[in-house]
Tab-separated table of C-alpha atoms and ligand atoms in Angstrom:
chain	number	residue	atom	x	y	z
R	1	MET	CA	178.755	62.119	-146.866
R	2	SER	CA	180.165	63.621	-150.004
R	3	LYS	CA	179.980	66.983	-151.351
R	4	ASP	CA	179.139	66.656	-154.751
R	5	VAL	CA	176.276	63.724	-153.986
R	6	ASP	CA	173.396	65.555	-155.576
R	7	LEU	CA	170.818	65.458	-152.575
R	8	PRO	CA	166.855	66.136	-153.591
R	9	ASN	CA	166.107	69.555	-152.117
R	10	ARG	CA	162.813	70.036	-150.235
R	11	ARG	CA	161.372	71.653	-153.928
R	12	THR	CA	162.332	68.676	-155.828
R	13	VAL	CA	160.626	66.126	-153.655
R	14	MET	CA	157.532	68.534	-153.556
R	15	THR	CA	157.949	68.938	-157.295
R	16	THR	CA	158.373	64.563	-157.973
R	17	ALA	CA	155.630	64.076	-155.605
R	18	GLY	CA	153.049	65.988	-157.549
R	19	ALA	CA	154.482	65.029	-160.707
R	20	VAL	CA	153.630	61.141	-159.632
R	21	GLY	CA	150.309	62.329	-157.909
R	22	LEU	CA	148.962	63.678	-160.820
R	23	GLY	CA	150.322	60.864	-162.871
R	24	LEU	CA	148.536	58.480	-160.135
R	25	ALA	CA	145.059	60.937	-160.624
R	26	ALA	CA	145.192	60.686	-164.187
R	27	SER	CA	145.222	57.096	-164.716
R	28	ALA	CA	142.600	56.820	-162.482
R	29	ASN	CA	140.498	59.205	-164.482
R	30	ALA	CA	141.404	57.283	-167.680
R	31	ALA	CA	139.968	54.209	-165.703
R	32	THR	CA	136.663	56.392	-164.841
R	33	SER	CA	136.767	58.657	-167.640
R	34	ARG	CA	135.459	61.113	-165.185
R	35	PRO	CA	136.741	63.939	-162.748
R	36	PRO	CA	136.939	63.278	-159.038
R	37	ALA	CA	133.654	62.989	-157.519
R	38	VAL	CA	134.232	66.468	-155.542
R	39	ASP	CA	134.128	68.316	-159.020
R	40	ALA	CA	131.275	66.218	-160.737
R	41	GLY	CA	128.038	66.538	-159.110
R	42	VAL	CA	125.491	63.880	-159.507
R	43	VAL	CA	122.338	63.645	-161.933
R	44	SER	CA	119.319	63.117	-160.615
R	45	ASP	CA	116.029	63.649	-161.732
R	46	GLY	CA	117.473	65.874	-164.246
R	47	LYS	CA	119.208	67.981	-161.981
R	48	VAL	CA	122.810	68.483	-160.764
R	49	GLN	CA	123.974	68.337	-157.161
R	50	PHE	CA	127.260	69.031	-155.572
R	51	PRO	CA	128.582	66.939	-152.857
R	52	PRO	CA	129.640	69.381	-149.828
R	53	SER	CA	133.342	70.375	-150.905
R	54	SER	CA	133.700	72.641	-147.378
R	55	ASP	CA	134.214	71.929	-144.001
R	56	PRO	CA	131.026	71.769	-141.994
R	57	SER	CA	131.945	74.003	-139.799
R	58	ASP	CA	131.674	76.252	-143.043
R	59	SER	CA	128.399	77.592	-144.625
R	60	GLN	CA	127.881	75.792	-147.456
R	61	PRO	CA	127.545	77.133	-150.891
R	62	GLN	CA	123.869	77.304	-152.963
R	63	GLN	CA	123.745	74.571	-155.041
R	64	PRO	CA	123.086	75.316	-158.523
R	65	PRO	CA	119.822	76.767	-159.785
R	66	ASN	CA	118.735	73.680	-161.937
R	67	PRO	CA	115.858	75.494	-163.601
R	68	ASP	CA	113.013	73.775	-165.315
R	69	PRO	CA	113.695	73.696	-169.407
R	70	ARG	CA	112.488	76.887	-170.995
R	71	ASP	CA	109.559	74.926	-172.431
R	72	LYS	CA	108.611	72.928	-169.071
R	73	ARG	CA	108.006	76.464	-167.388
R	74	VAL	CA	104.786	77.982	-167.062
R	75	GLY	CA	104.367	80.917	-169.178
R	76	PHE	CA	102.935	84.425	-167.600
R	77	ALA	CA	100.940	87.005	-168.886
R	78	VAL	CA	102.346	90.561	-167.445
R	79	VAL	CA	99.540	93.274	-167.483
R	80	GLY	CA	100.505	96.898	-166.751
R	81	LEU	CA	103.410	97.714	-167.547
R	82	GLY	CA	104.402	100.453	-165.161
R	83	LYS	CA	107.300	100.938	-162.428
R	84	LEU	CA	106.790	97.806	-160.972
R	85	ALA	CA	105.991	95.641	-163.513
R	86	LEU	CA	108.975	97.102	-165.681
R	87	GLU	CA	111.693	97.555	-162.516
R	88	GLN	CA	111.249	94.203	-160.548
R	89	ILE	CA	108.725	92.018	-162.495
R	90	LEU	CA	109.970	91.594	-165.380
R	91	PRO	CA	113.675	91.792	-165.002
R	92	ALA	CA	113.558	88.614	-162.198
R	93	PHE	CA	111.852	86.478	-164.749
R	94	ALA	CA	115.673	85.842	-165.274
R	95	GLN	CA	116.036	84.648	-162.064
R	96	ALA	CA	112.723	82.357	-162.276
R	97	LYS	CA	113.212	78.766	-163.162
R	98	HIS	CA	110.100	77.753	-163.109
R	99	GLY	CA	108.009	80.379	-164.794
R	100	ARG	CA	108.755	81.873	-168.094
R	101	LEU	CA	107.761	85.343	-169.245
R	102	ALA	CA	105.681	84.737	-172.133
R	103	ALA	CA	103.272	87.712	-173.163
R	104	LEU	CA	102.656	90.985	-172.238
R	105	VAL	CA	99.496	93.501	-171.986
R	106	SER	CA	99.136	97.221	-172.379
R	107	GLY	CA	96.922	100.124	-173.356
R	108	THR	CA	100.116	101.836	-174.487
R	109	PRO	CA	101.381	100.502	-178.254
R	110	ASP	CA	104.709	102.194	-178.255
R	111	LYS	CA	105.820	101.374	-174.928
R	112	LEU	CA	104.508	97.461	-175.058
R	113	ARG	CA	106.380	97.470	-178.812
R	114	ALA	CA	109.686	98.569	-176.882
R	115	ILE	CA	109.162	95.972	-173.734
R	116	ALA	CA	108.611	93.458	-176.293
R	117	ALA	CA	111.622	94.073	-178.393
R	118	GLN	CA	113.522	94.437	-175.015
R	119	TYR	CA	112.396	91.201	-173.584
R	120	GLY	CA	112.074	89.441	-177.466
R	121	ILE	CA	108.375	88.641	-176.766
R	122	PRO	CA	106.386	87.926	-180.201
R	123	ALA	CA	104.002	90.246	-181.526
R	124	ASP	CA	101.293	87.792	-181.595
R	125	CYS	CA	101.535	87.359	-177.597
R	126	CYS	CA	101.450	91.422	-177.292
R	127	TYR	CA	97.672	92.229	-175.759
R	128	GLY	CA	95.954	95.607	-175.349
R	129	TYR	CA	93.292	95.770	-172.881
R	130	ASP	CA	90.814	95.963	-175.373
R	131	ASP	CA	91.767	92.319	-176.904
R	132	PHE	CA	92.878	90.801	-174.372
R	133	ALA	CA	90.196	88.228	-174.121
R	134	ARG	CA	92.324	86.497	-177.370
R	135	ILE	CA	94.968	85.408	-174.447
R	136	SER	CA	92.521	82.513	-173.375
R	137	SER	CA	93.498	81.104	-177.125
R	138	ASN	CA	97.026	81.553	-176.221
R	139	SER	CA	98.675	77.831	-174.987
R	140	ALA	CA	102.030	79.709	-173.864
R	141	VAL	CA	99.972	81.086	-171.405
R	142	GLU	CA	98.868	79.556	-168.619
R	143	ALA	CA	99.230	82.248	-165.719
R	144	VAL	CA	98.044	85.999	-165.663
R	145	TYR	CA	100.107	88.669	-163.271
R	146	VAL	CA	98.065	91.423	-163.020
R	147	VAL	CA	100.140	95.038	-162.103
R	148	THR	CA	98.093	96.933	-162.632
R	149	PRO	CA	96.398	99.723	-159.877
R	150	ASN	CA	94.429	98.305	-156.782
R	151	ALA	CA	91.170	99.445	-158.545
R	152	LEU	CA	91.811	97.813	-161.565
R	153	HIS	CA	92.643	94.501	-159.682
R	154	HIS	CA	89.320	93.191	-160.048
R	155	ARG	CA	88.619	94.126	-163.359
R	156	ASP	CA	91.746	92.046	-164.627
R	157	VAL	CA	91.031	88.889	-162.212
R	158	LEU	CA	87.527	88.513	-164.007
R	159	ALA	CA	88.697	89.228	-167.264
R	160	ALA	CA	91.859	86.576	-166.184
R	161	ALA	CA	89.459	84.045	-165.329
R	162	LYS	CA	87.361	84.145	-168.305
R	163	ALA	CA	90.112	83.333	-170.326
R	164	GLU	CA	90.917	80.613	-168.136
R	165	LYS	CA	94.247	81.695	-166.910
R	166	ASN	CA	95.954	81.033	-163.487
R	167	VAL	CA	96.060	84.404	-161.448
R	168	LEU	CA	98.704	86.036	-159.723
R	169	CYS	CA	97.178	89.665	-158.299
R	170	GLU	CA	99.501	92.370	-156.529
R	171	LYS	CA	98.532	93.468	-153.379
R	172	PRO	CA	96.358	94.544	-152.016
R	173	MET	CA	93.977	92.352	-154.031
R	174	ALA	CA	91.108	95.033	-154.421
R	175	THR	CA	89.699	97.516	-152.711
R	176	THR	CA	86.976	96.186	-150.605
R	177	ALA	CA	86.116	92.463	-149.475
R	178	HIS	CA	83.270	92.434	-152.007
R	179	GLU	CA	85.413	92.678	-154.685
R	180	CYS	CA	87.633	90.254	-153.272
R	181	ARG	CA	85.227	87.545	-152.541
R	182	ASP	CA	84.026	88.486	-156.499
R	183	MET	CA	87.147	87.482	-157.541
R	184	ILE	CA	87.663	84.571	-155.286
R	185	ALA	CA	84.834	83.060	-156.680
R	186	ALA	CA	85.117	84.379	-160.566
R	187	THR	CA	88.341	81.984	-160.229
R	188	ALA	CA	86.965	79.381	-158.537
R	189	SER	CA	83.931	78.830	-161.058
R	190	ALA	CA	86.786	78.999	-163.838
R	191	LYS	CA	88.957	76.475	-162.153
R	192	VAL	CA	91.806	78.500	-162.256
R	193	ARG	CA	94.123	79.002	-159.235
R	194	LEU	CA	94.081	82.589	-157.341
R	195	MET	CA	97.592	83.844	-155.818
R	196	ILE	CA	98.244	87.166	-154.088
R	197	ALA	CA	102.000	88.643	-154.669
R	198	TYR	CA	102.783	88.622	-150.659
R	199	ARG	CA	106.417	88.609	-151.639
R	200	MET	CA	107.251	88.758	-147.874
R	201	GLN	CA	105.921	85.380	-147.166
R	202	TYR	CA	108.519	84.156	-150.095
R	203	GLN	CA	111.953	86.173	-148.462
R	204	PRO	CA	113.975	84.466	-146.964
R	205	HIS	CA	114.337	86.867	-144.024
R	206	ALA	CA	110.891	86.712	-143.561
R	207	ARG	CA	110.897	82.981	-143.573
R	208	GLU	CA	113.917	82.892	-140.982
R	209	ALA	CA	111.572	85.370	-138.434
R	210	ILE	CA	108.331	83.106	-138.876
R	211	LYS	CA	110.612	79.434	-138.388
R	212	GLN	CA	112.324	81.560	-135.159
R	213	ALA	CA	108.684	82.821	-134.008
R	214	ARG	CA	107.008	79.370	-134.208
R	215	GLY	CA	109.704	77.666	-133.362
R	216	GLY	CA	109.962	78.726	-130.113
R	217	LYS	CA	113.580	80.065	-130.752
R	218	LEU	CA	112.321	83.861	-128.821
R	219	GLY	CA	110.858	82.447	-125.809
R	220	ASP	CA	106.831	82.774	-126.229
R	221	VAL	CA	106.470	86.238	-128.547
R	222	VAL	CA	104.986	88.581	-126.908
R	223	LEU	CA	104.692	92.069	-128.774
R	224	MET	CA	105.460	93.094	-132.178
R	225	ASP	CA	106.403	96.595	-133.233
R	226	MET	CA	106.153	97.286	-137.130
R	227	ILE	CA	106.810	100.136	-139.312
R	228	ASN	CA	106.785	100.915	-143.159
R	229	ASN	CA	106.634	104.498	-143.944
R	230	GLN	CA	107.312	106.436	-147.233
R	231	ASN	CA	107.085	109.807	-148.499
R	232	GLN	CA	104.732	110.344	-151.428
R	233	GLY	CA	105.692	112.738	-154.429
R	234	ASP	CA	103.805	113.815	-156.902
R	235	PRO	CA	99.585	114.258	-155.669
R	236	ALA	CA	98.554	113.587	-159.083
R	237	GLN	CA	99.549	109.916	-159.141
R	238	TRP	CA	96.863	107.423	-159.108
R	239	ARG	CA	98.693	106.355	-155.092
R	240	GLN	CA	96.754	109.718	-153.919
R	241	LYS	CA	93.630	109.536	-155.782
R	242	ARG	CA	90.719	107.095	-153.569
R	243	ALA	CA	89.140	105.967	-156.705
R	244	LEU	CA	92.330	103.710	-158.196
R	245	ALA	CA	94.141	103.363	-155.199
R	246	GLY	CA	91.288	102.526	-152.240
R	247	GLY	CA	92.879	104.128	-149.867
R	248	GLY	CA	96.465	105.432	-148.681
R	249	SER	CA	99.421	104.514	-146.413
R	250	LEU	CA	97.264	101.637	-144.885
R	251	PRO	CA	96.254	99.326	-148.250
R	252	ASP	CA	99.722	100.264	-150.112
R	253	VAL	CA	102.116	99.941	-147.517
R	254	GLY	CA	100.507	98.995	-144.255
R	255	LEU	CA	99.722	95.938	-145.693
R	256	TYR	CA	102.906	94.763	-145.528
R	257	CYS	CA	102.756	95.539	-141.410
R	258	LEU	CA	98.922	93.661	-141.403
R	259	ASN	CA	99.937	90.866	-143.561
R	260	THR	CA	103.665	90.415	-141.912
R	261	ALA	CA	102.626	90.231	-138.045
R	262	ARG	CA	99.328	87.583	-139.314
R	263	ALA	CA	102.192	85.001	-140.948
R	264	ILE	CA	104.259	84.996	-138.040
R	265	LEU	CA	102.049	84.148	-136.032
R	266	GLY	CA	99.939	81.738	-138.039
R	267	GLU	CA	96.817	83.542	-135.785
R	268	GLU	CA	94.268	86.030	-136.754
R	269	PRO	CA	93.727	89.240	-135.010
R	270	SER	CA	90.739	89.057	-132.381
R	271	GLU	CA	90.368	92.892	-132.579
R	272	VAL	CA	91.997	96.028	-133.874
R	273	SER	CA	92.025	99.811	-132.754
R	274	ALA	CA	93.690	102.379	-135.174
R	275	THR	CA	94.286	106.485	-134.926
R	276	ILE	CA	94.725	108.197	-138.457
R	277	TRP	CA	95.750	111.500	-138.733
R	278	SER	CA	97.235	113.268	-142.135
R	279	PRO	CA	97.719	117.003	-142.567
R	280	ALA	CA	95.643	119.572	-143.641
R	281	GLY	CA	96.360	120.868	-146.826
R	282	ASP	CA	98.848	118.807	-148.240
R	283	PRO	CA	97.492	118.314	-151.542
R	284	ARG	CA	98.932	114.818	-151.143
R	285	PHE	CA	96.364	114.072	-149.248
R	286	ALA	CA	93.043	115.589	-150.189
R	287	GLU	CA	91.366	112.227	-150.754
R	288	VAL	CA	93.856	109.004	-148.974
R	289	GLU	CA	94.973	109.271	-145.633
R	290	ASP	CA	98.679	109.803	-144.729
R	291	ASN	CA	99.587	108.425	-141.069
R	292	VAL	CA	97.586	105.716	-139.621
R	293	SER	CA	99.006	103.940	-136.066
R	294	PHE	CA	96.861	100.448	-135.278
R	295	THR	CA	97.370	97.602	-132.859
R	296	LEU	CA	96.692	94.543	-133.852
R	297	ARG	CA	95.408	92.060	-130.935
R	298	PHE	CA	95.718	88.544	-131.267
R	299	PRO	CA	94.089	85.483	-129.246
R	300	SER	CA	97.011	84.345	-127.755
R	301	GLY	CA	97.635	87.943	-126.240
R	302	VAL	CA	100.094	88.821	-128.393
R	303	ILE	CA	100.538	92.645	-129.322
R	304	ALA	CA	101.558	93.725	-132.624
R	305	ASN	CA	101.764	97.764	-133.043
R	306	CYS	CA	102.011	98.903	-136.325
R	307	LEU	CA	102.670	102.447	-137.992
R	308	THR	CA	102.485	103.723	-141.183
R	309	SER	CA	103.359	106.735	-143.205
R	310	TYR	CA	103.135	108.179	-146.399
R	311	GLY	CA	104.668	111.508	-145.041
R	312	THR	CA	108.061	110.393	-143.494
R	313	HIS	CA	111.310	109.348	-144.712
R	314	ARG	CA	111.330	106.306	-145.865
R	315	LEU	CA	111.593	103.515	-142.850
R	316	GLN	CA	110.654	99.925	-143.221
R	317	ARG	CA	111.248	97.794	-139.589
R	318	LEU	CA	110.079	94.951	-138.189
R	319	LYS	CA	110.537	93.675	-134.289
R	320	LEU	CA	109.550	90.629	-132.433
R	321	MET	CA	109.510	90.463	-128.573
R	322	GLY	CA	109.683	87.384	-127.198
R	323	THR	CA	110.292	86.035	-123.182
R	324	SER	CA	113.831	85.110	-124.281
R	325	ALA	CA	115.078	87.039	-127.184
R	326	TRP	CA	114.259	89.617	-129.473
R	327	LEU	CA	114.091	89.594	-133.062
R	328	GLU	CA	114.428	92.592	-135.160
R	329	MET	CA	114.559	93.080	-139.168
R	330	GLU	CA	115.981	96.290	-140.986
R	331	ASN	CA	114.753	96.808	-144.584
R	332	ALA	CA	112.674	94.787	-143.808
R	333	PHE	CA	109.580	95.463	-146.596
R	334	ALA	CA	112.271	96.463	-148.682
R	335	TYR	CA	113.178	95.148	-152.524
R	336	GLU	CA	115.986	93.935	-151.335
R	337	GLY	CA	118.623	94.953	-148.027
R	338	GLN	CA	117.473	92.499	-145.154
R	339	ARG	CA	119.233	92.376	-142.080
R	340	LEU	CA	117.767	89.857	-139.141
R	341	ARG	CA	119.202	90.692	-135.789
R	342	VAL	CA	118.909	88.251	-132.916
R	343	ALA	CA	119.490	89.297	-129.065
R	344	GLN	CA	119.666	86.588	-126.245
R	345	LEU	CA	121.347	85.240	-123.236
R	346	VAL	CA	124.046	83.147	-123.960
R	347	ASP	CA	125.973	82.068	-120.852
R	348	GLY	CA	124.925	84.842	-119.104
R	349	LYS	CA	125.823	87.344	-121.138
R	350	GLU	CA	124.117	89.719	-123.583
R	351	HIS	CA	124.830	88.119	-127.234
R	352	ASN	CA	123.613	90.276	-130.014
R	353	ALA	CA	124.524	88.558	-133.407
R	354	GLU	CA	123.277	89.396	-136.992
R	355	LEU	CA	122.184	86.130	-139.154
R	356	THR	CA	123.681	85.776	-142.271
R	357	ILE	CA	120.909	84.710	-144.977
R	358	PRO	CA	121.738	84.846	-148.831
R	359	ALA	CA	119.552	87.634	-150.636
R	360	GLN	CA	117.336	85.542	-153.247
R	361	ASN	CA	115.030	88.123	-155.436
R	362	GLN	CA	111.729	87.929	-153.795
R	363	PHE	CA	109.433	88.526	-157.017
R	364	ALA	CA	111.564	85.456	-158.739
R	365	LEU	CA	110.569	83.386	-155.286
R	366	GLU	CA	106.933	84.307	-155.334
R	367	ILE	CA	106.842	83.438	-159.301
R	368	ASP	CA	108.086	80.303	-158.888
R	369	HIS	CA	106.185	79.122	-155.892
R	370	PHE	CA	102.525	79.533	-158.344
R	371	ALA	CA	104.584	78.033	-161.024
R	372	GLN	CA	105.294	74.871	-158.785
R	373	CYS	CA	101.702	75.099	-157.559
R	374	ILE	CA	100.097	75.485	-160.765
R	375	ARG	CA	102.065	72.161	-161.753
R	376	SER	CA	101.315	70.435	-158.782
R	377	SER	CA	97.693	71.289	-158.495
R	378	ARG	CA	98.089	72.921	-154.845
R	379	THR	CA	96.909	75.833	-153.018
R	380	PRO	CA	99.310	78.349	-153.207
R	381	ARG	CA	100.479	79.706	-149.478
R	382	THR	CA	98.840	83.075	-150.153
R	383	PRO	CA	95.760	82.443	-152.304
R	384	GLY	CA	92.845	85.123	-152.495
R	385	GLU	CA	91.362	83.709	-149.021
R	386	GLU	CA	94.719	85.507	-147.804
R	387	GLY	CA	94.079	88.629	-149.928
R	388	LEU	CA	90.402	88.823	-148.457
R	389	GLN	CA	91.353	88.689	-144.897
R	390	ASP	CA	93.617	91.638	-144.815
R	391	GLN	CA	91.221	93.528	-146.979
R	392	VAL	CA	88.223	92.381	-144.206
R	393	ILE	CA	90.994	93.739	-141.528
R	394	ILE	CA	92.071	96.478	-143.678
R	395	GLU	CA	87.882	97.688	-143.322
R	396	ALA	CA	88.172	97.231	-139.528
R	397	ILE	CA	91.103	99.324	-139.515
R	398	TYR	CA	89.419	102.413	-140.901
R	399	ALA	CA	86.371	101.773	-139.203
R	400	SER	CA	87.930	101.918	-135.617
R	401	ALA	CA	89.953	105.008	-136.903
R	402	ARG	CA	86.322	106.180	-138.091
R	403	GLU	CA	84.202	106.051	-134.459
R	404	GLY	CA	87.222	105.739	-132.273
R	405	ARG	CA	86.896	102.783	-130.700
R	406	PRO	CA	88.448	99.141	-130.857
R	407	VAL	CA	86.375	96.760	-132.991
R	408	LYS	CA	85.964	93.428	-132.713
R	409	LEU	CA	86.734	90.499	-135.786
R	410	GLU	CA	85.460	87.142	-135.837
R	411	ARG	CA	87.090	84.453	-133.891
R	412	ILE	CA	89.314	81.855	-135.880
R	413	VAL	CA	90.737	79.288	-134.042
R	414	LYS	CA	92.067	77.717	-137.219
R	415	ARG	CA	96.379	78.619	-137.913
R	416	ASP	CA	97.398	79.657	-141.076
R	417	ALA	CA	93.452	79.498	-141.529
R	418	PHE	CA	93.744	81.446	-144.674
R	419	ARG	CA	97.203	80.108	-146.330
R	420	GLY	CA	98.051	76.817	-148.808
R	421	ALA	CA	101.146	74.771	-149.433
R	422	GLU	CA	104.552	75.809	-147.683
R	423	PRO	CA	107.270	77.771	-149.730
R	424	GLU	CA	109.435	75.229	-151.201
R	425	ALA	CA	112.243	74.732	-149.612
R	426	ALA	CA	115.361	75.915	-151.961
R	427	ASP	CA	115.322	73.236	-154.499
U	1	LIG	P1	102.139	102.304	-161.725
U	1	LIG	O1	101.606	103.660	-162.049
U	1	LIG	O2	103.921	102.752	-162.341
U	1	LIG	O3	101.714	101.113	-163.130
U	1	LIG	C1	100.012	100.585	-163.341
U	1	LIG	C2	100.204	100.557	-164.833
U	1	LIG	O4	99.332	100.176	-164.922
U	1	LIG	C3	100.531	101.806	-165.718
U	1	LIG	O5	101.670	101.180	-166.596
U	1	LIG	C4	99.509	102.534	-165.585
U	1	LIG	O6	99.379	102.736	-167.255
U	1	LIG	C5	98.916	101.107	-166.064
U	1	LIG	N1	97.149	100.968	-165.515
U	1	LIG	C6	95.878	100.676	-166.781
U	1	LIG	N2	94.876	101.074	-167.049
U	1	LIG	C7	95.134	101.900	-165.785
U	1	LIG	C8	94.332	102.894	-165.659
U	1	LIG	N3	92.840	102.958	-165.583
U	1	LIG	N4	95.103	103.912	-164.929
U	1	LIG	C9	96.463	103.980	-164.539
U	1	LIG	N5	96.675	103.166	-164.843
U	1	LIG	C10	96.644	102.431	-165.850
U	1	LIG	O7	102.416	101.357	-160.543
U	1	LIG	P2	102.672	100.793	-159.409
U	1	LIG	O8	103.924	101.095	-158.639
U	1	LIG	O9	103.502	99.726	-161.006
U	1	LIG	O10	101.870	99.145	-159.108
U	1	LIG	C11	101.259	98.730	-159.995
U	1	LIG	C12	100.365	97.719	-159.032
U	1	LIG	O11	101.538	97.022	-158.067
U	1	LIG	C13	99.419	98.169	-157.318
U	1	LIG	O12	98.998	97.497	-157.275
U	1	LIG	C14	100.692	98.569	-156.102
U	1	LIG	O13	100.126	98.156	-154.954
U	1	LIG	C15	101.816	97.340	-156.724
U	1	LIG	N6	103.033	97.332	-156.277
U	1	LIG	C16	103.263	95.992	-155.134
U	1	LIG	C17	104.630	96.024	-154.874
U	1	LIG	C18	105.420	95.290	-154.102
U	1	LIG	O14	105.988	95.239	-153.950
U	1	LIG	N7	104.546	94.096	-154.262
U	1	LIG	C19	105.506	97.281	-154.682
U	1	LIG	C20	104.898	98.244	-155.858
U	1	LIG	C21	103.407	98.119	-156.224
């Protein structure tokens, strides 16, 4: 071969092939007027979905959020502009797909004006507690989210029912079972929905734990270990006052242990026993309790050991012990940072692995669930009856500690006896 024949080198071949390839793709696109299907997505019922671009051996990316158009979403009025509302709930509306922030209710006019300006809420959608009744004529508001201190939930839910608005109420539902029954009756007679904001039942890691426990992945669940502790500060805050809080660590943070244990099994406890201890002379515990240790016995034989404290460093942990595996959730009851591990024998060797589950905003998920239940006339997963059952058990826990004996609870055979529609799969 002569030396001066110009042979294409590898780079020239690749460039030429690329150009031909692009040319073909361009003419194909010109013919169909759209990019290759893998990029275009598919529009169905106003929603965009992409075909999988990864091999099934890789985890698949989440689909786009596909929010409802603004005018189709359920408008919420948030009642009580305290820490939870400002730090978690109002920001969560930005991630909600079916609910939107439509109105604000506060007893502090300068705070109301400042927050309304931040979130673009017009003056005619801002209310005080005194003129809350006016909200009944605001058609932009279909639901009210009650985020006031525990003892005020009864007052605020009744006011929302009177205004014929659906109500999402923060936990604990109220401070007595009597109040809870009243709230259920008031919303039922106003023909509006009532949901208690048990965010854990919408949280993706907790839902996975429920799925694993109920689906037999752990064998039979035999024991549960639940801890929700935090260290309270200022003794003057409402959480340390019985009249506003209803109790101490138990109805505030211990409630997560109780509600999550019930939700994981779908069973109702048949007996509780409890011990309460508060340090003498600590002004934080002059009116409400510090430490509560309570045990729930379930009809299937499962025992849940629960610990809650208002006076120890924050710890939020859950462990399910089954006959063939255990599952542990770190930061179980926190706003974020949940981590789920499962340990079991695989091929004769102990295998302890973390499941990677994408984080999602729990408040946005619960707001969206309620919005979808309103739109589709369904009972929410955590209706008033779910909150009442927790309050009945809380009262039995206090009675057990007071009387120093186990307390039997009404036998309830039906599974998920107080729960409504399953939370939606991610859509
Ligand atoms: P907070 O004290 O920060 O806010 C309470 C709000 O209620 C304040 O804006 C306060 O001005 C208002 N309020 C109206 N009337 C009042 C009155 N008579 N006395 C005192 N305050 C009055 O409390 P928070 O931490 O926002 O808790 C509010 C509710 O949310 C409680 O029921 C609590 O249990 C619940 N919460 C739930 C979670 C959760 O993760 N789901 C977390 C924190 C609090």
